[in-house]
Amino acid sequence: MAGLFITFEGPDGAGKTSVLAQLLPLLKQQAQKQIIETREPGGNPISEAIRRIILDPKNTAMDKRTEALLYAAARRQHIVEKIRPVLAADKIVLCDRFVDSSLAYQGSGRQIGISAVAKMNEFATEQLTPDLTLYLDVPSKLGLTRIAAHRQEQNDRLDQEALSFHQKVRQAYLDLAKSHPDRIKIIDATQALTTVIADCQQMIIRTYPAWFK
Ligand SMILES: Nc1ncnc2c1ncn2[C@@H]1O[C@H](COP(=O)(O)OP(=O)(O)O)[C@@H](O)[C@H]1O
Ligand SMILES: [Mg+2]
């Protein structure tokens, strides 16, 4: 497929959303093509409805494979409604989380197994893989501390997970980065936000010089 597909990954509190918000205007000034920013579940009604089911604190009975399937279903709809059309128009997509999140959270964190979750997601993505993934790495405690400091009211089902869960998620991300060194680049997200943004900007432009001025 044409276009350029860049994803941002990392544990909760790594700074994905903060980085994307400030990086977008910077990259827009330099890009040769239009840039579209998106995030899972993708802002379409079907994916949003699925997301509400996943995060509803009342759904304590949810099986971990059900959860993984629902994430993949929301992802599928997001791909069809937004990501694929934008890439087909030869534009740039910046996406906050994608399949690697499922591999880390459901595959490793919930211990379904990375390869099982990967296989199931292939059905949803039909092999659509990011061209570049920036993995924002922070120690689990720092990520959780940032969330606790800034998101006191929000306490959805996933935020209640223990530190050990987040450590499994981080280790899975690091292992994924090791096994896909060409696609996944590790960004040190413990640095000041402006430095993290500059590192991401530089990594993208250095990897795809033809796409930027
Ligand atoms: N590099 C950073 N240094 C200090 N605080 C940060 C940094 N990046 C993000 N934060 C703060 O941490 C919190 C979580 O950031 P957020 O962008 O929501 O992370 P994510 O989207 O990865 O979960 C926010 O309140 C944000 O202001
Ligand atoms: Mg976020």
CSV table of C-alpha atoms and ligand atoms in Angstrom, one decimal:
chain,number,residue,atom,x,y,z
A,1,MET,CA,0.0,0.0,0.0
A,2,ALA,CA,1.1,3.5,-0.7
A,3,GLY,CA,1.3,6.2,2.0
A,4,LEU,CA,3.4,6.2,5.2
A,5,PHE,CA,2.1,4.5,8.3
A,6,ILE,CA,3.8,5.5,11.6
A,7,THR,CA,2.6,4.2,15.0
A,8,PHE,CA,3.4,5.3,18.5
A,9,GLU,CA,3.6,2.7,21.2
A,10,GLY,CA,4.5,2.4,24.8
A,11,PRO,CA,3.0,1.7,28.2
A,12,ASP,CA,0.4,4.0,29.8
A,13,GLY,CA,2.0,7.2,30.9
A,14,ALA,CA,4.9,7.0,28.4
A,15,GLY,CA,3.7,10.2,26.8
A,16,LYS,CA,2.3,9.0,23.5
A,17,THR,CA,-0.6,11.4,23.5
A,18,SER,CA,1.4,14.4,24.7
A,19,VAL,CA,4.1,13.8,22.1
A,20,LEU,CA,1.7,13.3,19.2
A,21,ALA,CA,-0.2,16.5,20.1
A,22,GLN,CA,2.9,18.7,19.8
A,23,LEU,CA,4.7,16.7,17.1
A,24,LEU,CA,1.8,16.9,14.7
A,25,PRO,CA,2.1,20.7,13.9
A,26,LEU,CA,5.9,20.4,13.7
A,27,LEU,CA,5.7,17.6,11.1
A,28,LYS,CA,2.9,19.3,9.2
A,29,GLN,CA,5.2,22.2,8.4
A,30,GLN,CA,7.8,19.8,7.0
A,31,ALA,CA,5.8,17.2,5.3
A,32,GLN,CA,5.4,16.9,1.5
A,33,LYS,CA,2.1,15.1,2.0
A,34,GLN,CA,-0.9,15.6,4.2
A,35,ILE,CA,-0.6,14.1,7.7
A,36,ILE,CA,-3.6,12.6,9.5
A,37,GLU,CA,-3.3,11.9,13.2
A,38,THR,CA,-5.5,9.2,14.7
A,39,ARG,CA,-5.7,6.9,17.7
A,40,GLU,CA,-7.3,3.6,18.5
A,41,PRO,CA,-10.3,3.1,18.7
A,42,GLY,CA,-10.3,5.6,15.8
A,43,GLY,CA,-13.2,7.9,16.6
A,44,ASN,CA,-15.8,5.9,14.5
A,45,PRO,CA,-19.1,4.9,16.2
A,46,ILE,CA,-18.6,1.1,15.9
A,47,SER,CA,-15.1,1.1,17.4
A,48,GLU,CA,-16.1,3.6,20.1
A,49,ALA,CA,-19.0,1.3,21.1
A,50,ILE,CA,-16.6,-1.7,21.3
A,51,ARG,CA,-14.2,0.4,23.4
A,52,ARG,CA,-16.9,1.3,25.9
A,53,ILE,CA,-17.6,-2.4,26.4
A,54,ILE,CA,-13.9,-3.2,26.9
A,55,LEU,CA,-13.3,-0.4,29.5
A,56,ASP,CA,-16.7,-0.6,31.4
A,57,PRO,CA,-15.7,-1.4,35.0
A,58,LYS,CA,-18.9,-3.4,35.3
A,59,ASN,CA,-17.5,-6.0,32.9
A,60,THR,CA,-15.4,-7.9,35.4
A,61,ALA,CA,-16.6,-11.2,33.8
A,62,MET,CA,-14.8,-10.4,30.6
A,63,ASP,CA,-12.6,-13.2,29.4
A,64,LYS,CA,-9.1,-12.2,28.3
A,65,ARG,CA,-9.6,-13.7,24.8
A,66,THR,CA,-12.9,-11.8,24.5
A,67,GLU,CA,-11.0,-8.6,25.4
A,68,ALA,CA,-8.3,-9.4,22.7
A,69,LEU,CA,-11.0,-10.1,20.1
A,70,LEU,CA,-12.8,-6.9,20.9
A,71,TYR,CA,-9.6,-4.8,20.5
A,72,ALA,CA,-9.0,-6.5,17.2
A,73,ALA,CA,-12.6,-5.8,16.1
A,74,ALA,CA,-12.3,-2.1,17.0
A,75,ARG,CA,-9.0,-2.0,15.2
A,76,ARG,CA,-10.4,-3.6,12.1
A,77,GLN,CA,-13.1,-1.0,11.8
A,78,HIS,CA,-10.6,1.8,12.4
A,79,ILE,CA,-8.4,0.4,9.6
A,80,VAL,CA,-11.3,0.1,7.1
A,81,GLU,CA,-12.9,3.5,7.9
A,82,LYS,CA,-9.8,5.6,8.4
A,83,ILE,CA,-6.3,4.2,8.1
A,84,ARG,CA,-6.6,2.3,4.8
A,85,PRO,CA,-8.3,5.1,2.9
A,86,VAL,CA,-5.7,7.7,4.1
A,87,LEU,CA,-2.8,5.4,3.1
A,88,ALA,CA,-4.4,4.6,-0.3
A,89,ALA,CA,-4.5,8.4,-0.9
A,90,ASP,CA,-0.7,8.4,-0.4
A,91,LYS,CA,-0.9,10.4,2.8
A,92,ILE,CA,0.8,10.0,6.1
A,93,VAL,CA,-0.9,8.4,9.1
A,94,LEU,CA,0.3,8.9,12.7
A,95,CYS,CA,-1.5,6.5,15.0
A,96,ASP,CA,-1.5,6.3,18.8
A,97,ARG,CA,-1.3,2.5,19.5
A,98,PHE,CA,-1.8,-0.4,17.1
A,99,VAL,CA,-1.2,-4.2,17.0
A,100,ASP,CA,1.9,-4.0,19.1
A,101,SER,CA,-0.3,-2.8,22.0
A,102,SER,CA,-2.3,-6.0,21.8
A,103,LEU,CA,0.8,-8.1,21.6
A,104,ALA,CA,2.2,-6.4,24.7
A,105,TYR,CA,-1.0,-6.0,26.8
A,106,GLN,CA,-3.1,-9.1,25.8
A,107,GLY,CA,-0.3,-11.4,24.6
A,108,SER,CA,2.1,-10.8,27.4
A,109,GLY,CA,0.3,-8.8,30.2
A,110,ARG,CA,-2.7,-11.0,30.1
A,111,GLN,CA,-0.6,-14.0,29.2
A,112,ILE,CA,-2.6,-15.2,26.2
A,113,GLY,CA,0.7,-15.6,24.3
A,114,ILE,CA,2.2,-13.2,21.8
A,115,SER,CA,2.0,-15.5,18.8
A,116,ALA,CA,-1.7,-16.3,19.4
A,117,VAL,CA,-2.6,-12.6,19.6
A,118,ALA,CA,-0.5,-11.9,16.6
A,119,LYS,CA,-2.2,-14.6,14.5
A,120,MET,CA,-5.7,-13.3,15.6
A,121,ASN,CA,-4.7,-9.8,14.6
A,122,GLU,CA,-3.6,-10.8,11.2
A,123,PHE,CA,-7.2,-11.6,10.4
A,124,ALA,CA,-8.2,-8.0,11.5
A,125,THR,CA,-5.3,-6.2,9.7
A,126,GLU,CA,-4.9,-8.4,6.6
A,127,GLN,CA,-1.2,-7.9,7.1
A,128,LEU,CA,-1.3,-4.1,7.3
A,129,THR,CA,1.9,-3.3,9.3
A,130,PRO,CA,3.3,0.1,10.3
A,131,ASP,CA,6.3,1.3,8.2
A,132,LEU,CA,7.8,2.7,11.4
A,133,THR,CA,6.9,2.3,15.1
A,134,LEU,CA,8.3,4.7,17.7
A,135,TYR,CA,8.3,2.9,21.0
A,136,LEU,CA,8.3,5.3,23.9
A,137,ASP,CA,10.1,3.5,26.7
A,138,VAL,CA,9.7,4.3,30.4
A,139,PRO,CA,10.2,2.2,33.5
A,140,SER,CA,6.7,0.9,34.6
A,141,LYS,CA,6.8,2.8,37.9
A,142,LEU,CA,7.4,6.2,36.2
A,143,GLY,CA,4.6,5.5,33.8
A,144,LEU,CA,2.2,4.7,36.6
A,145,THR,CA,3.4,7.7,38.6
A,146,ARG,CA,2.7,10.0,35.7
A,147,ILE,CA,-0.8,8.6,35.3
A,148,ALA,CA,-1.5,8.8,39.0
A,149,ALA,CA,-0.3,12.4,39.2
A,150,HIS,CA,-2.4,13.6,36.2
A,151,ARG,CA,-5.4,11.4,35.9
A,152,GLN,CA,-6.8,11.2,39.4
A,153,GLU,CA,-10.5,10.9,38.4
A,154,GLN,CA,-10.0,8.4,35.6
A,155,ASN,CA,-9.8,5.0,37.0
A,156,ASP,CA,-11.0,2.6,34.4
A,157,ARG,CA,-10.6,-1.1,34.5
A,158,LEU,CA,-7.2,-1.2,32.9
A,159,ASP,CA,-5.7,1.4,35.2
A,160,GLN,CA,-6.3,-0.9,38.2
A,161,GLU,CA,-3.8,-3.4,37.0
A,162,ALA,CA,-0.8,-4.2,39.2
A,163,LEU,CA,2.8,-3.0,38.7
A,164,SER,CA,3.8,-6.5,37.7
A,165,PHE,CA,1.3,-6.4,34.8
A,166,HIS,CA,2.9,-3.2,33.5
A,167,GLN,CA,6.3,-4.7,33.9
A,168,LYS,CA,5.3,-7.6,31.7
A,169,VAL,CA,3.9,-5.2,29.1
A,170,ARG,CA,7.2,-3.2,29.0
A,171,GLN,CA,9.3,-6.3,28.7
A,172,ALA,CA,7.2,-7.5,25.8
A,173,TYR,CA,7.6,-4.1,24.0
A,174,LEU,CA,11.4,-4.3,24.5
A,175,ASP,CA,11.4,-7.9,23.1
A,176,LEU,CA,9.3,-6.8,20.1
A,177,ALA,CA,11.8,-3.9,19.5
A,178,LYS,CA,14.6,-6.4,19.6
A,179,SER,CA,13.0,-8.8,17.1
A,180,HIS,CA,11.9,-6.0,14.7
A,181,PRO,CA,14.8,-3.6,14.8
A,182,ASP,CA,14.1,-2.2,11.4
A,183,ARG,CA,10.5,-1.2,12.2
A,184,ILE,CA,10.5,-0.5,15.9
A,185,LYS,CA,12.7,2.3,17.2
A,186,ILE,CA,13.1,2.8,20.9
A,187,ILE,CA,12.7,6.4,22.2
A,188,ASP,CA,13.9,7.2,25.7
A,189,ALA,CA,10.7,8.7,27.1
A,190,THR,CA,12.1,9.4,30.6
A,191,GLN,CA,13.6,12.6,29.1
A,192,ALA,CA,11.9,16.0,29.2
A,193,LEU,CA,8.8,16.1,26.9
A,194,THR,CA,10.5,18.6,24.5
A,195,THR,CA,13.4,16.2,24.1
A,196,VAL,CA,11.2,13.2,23.5
A,197,ILE,CA,9.3,15.2,20.8
A,198,ALA,CA,12.6,16.2,19.2
A,199,ASP,CA,13.9,12.6,19.2
A,200,CYS,CA,10.6,11.4,17.5
A,201,GLN,CA,10.7,14.2,14.9
A,202,GLN,CA,14.3,13.4,14.1
A,203,MET,CA,13.7,9.7,13.9
A,204,ILE,CA,10.8,10.1,11.5
A,205,ILE,CA,12.5,12.6,9.2
A,206,ARG,CA,15.8,10.7,9.2
A,207,THR,CA,14.0,7.5,8.3
A,208,TYR,CA,11.9,9.0,5.6
A,209,PRO,CA,13.8,12.0,4.2
A,210,ALA,CA,12.0,12.0,0.9
A,211,TRP,CA,8.7,12.6,2.7
A,212,PHE,CA,9.8,15.8,4.4
A,213,LYS,CA,11.3,19.1,3.4
B,1,LIG,N1,8.5,13.4,29.0
B,1,LIG,C1,7.6,13.7,30.0
B,1,LIG,N2,8.0,14.2,31.2
B,1,LIG,C2,7.1,14.4,32.2
B,1,LIG,N3,5.8,14.2,32.1
B,1,LIG,C3,5.3,13.7,31.0
B,1,LIG,C4,6.2,13.4,29.9
B,1,LIG,N4,5.4,12.9,28.9
B,1,LIG,C5,4.2,12.8,29.3
B,1,LIG,N5,4.1,13.3,30.6
B,1,LIG,C6,2.9,13.4,31.4
B,1,LIG,O1,2.5,12.1,31.8
B,1,LIG,C7,1.1,12.0,31.7
B,1,LIG,C8,0.8,10.8,30.7
B,1,LIG,O2,1.1,11.3,29.4
B,1,LIG,P1,0.3,10.8,28.1
B,1,LIG,O3,0.8,11.6,27.0
B,1,LIG,O4,-1.2,10.7,28.4
B,1,LIG,O5,0.8,9.3,28.0
B,1,LIG,P2,0.2,8.0,27.2
B,1,LIG,O6,-0.6,8.6,26.1
B,1,LIG,O7,1.5,7.3,26.7
B,1,LIG,O8,-0.5,7.2,28.2
B,1,LIG,C9,0.5,13.3,31.2
B,1,LIG,O9,-0.1,13.9,32.3
B,1,LIG,C10,1.7,14.0,30.7
B,1,LIG,O10,1.6,15.4,30.9
B,2,MG,MG,-2.5,8.2,25.6
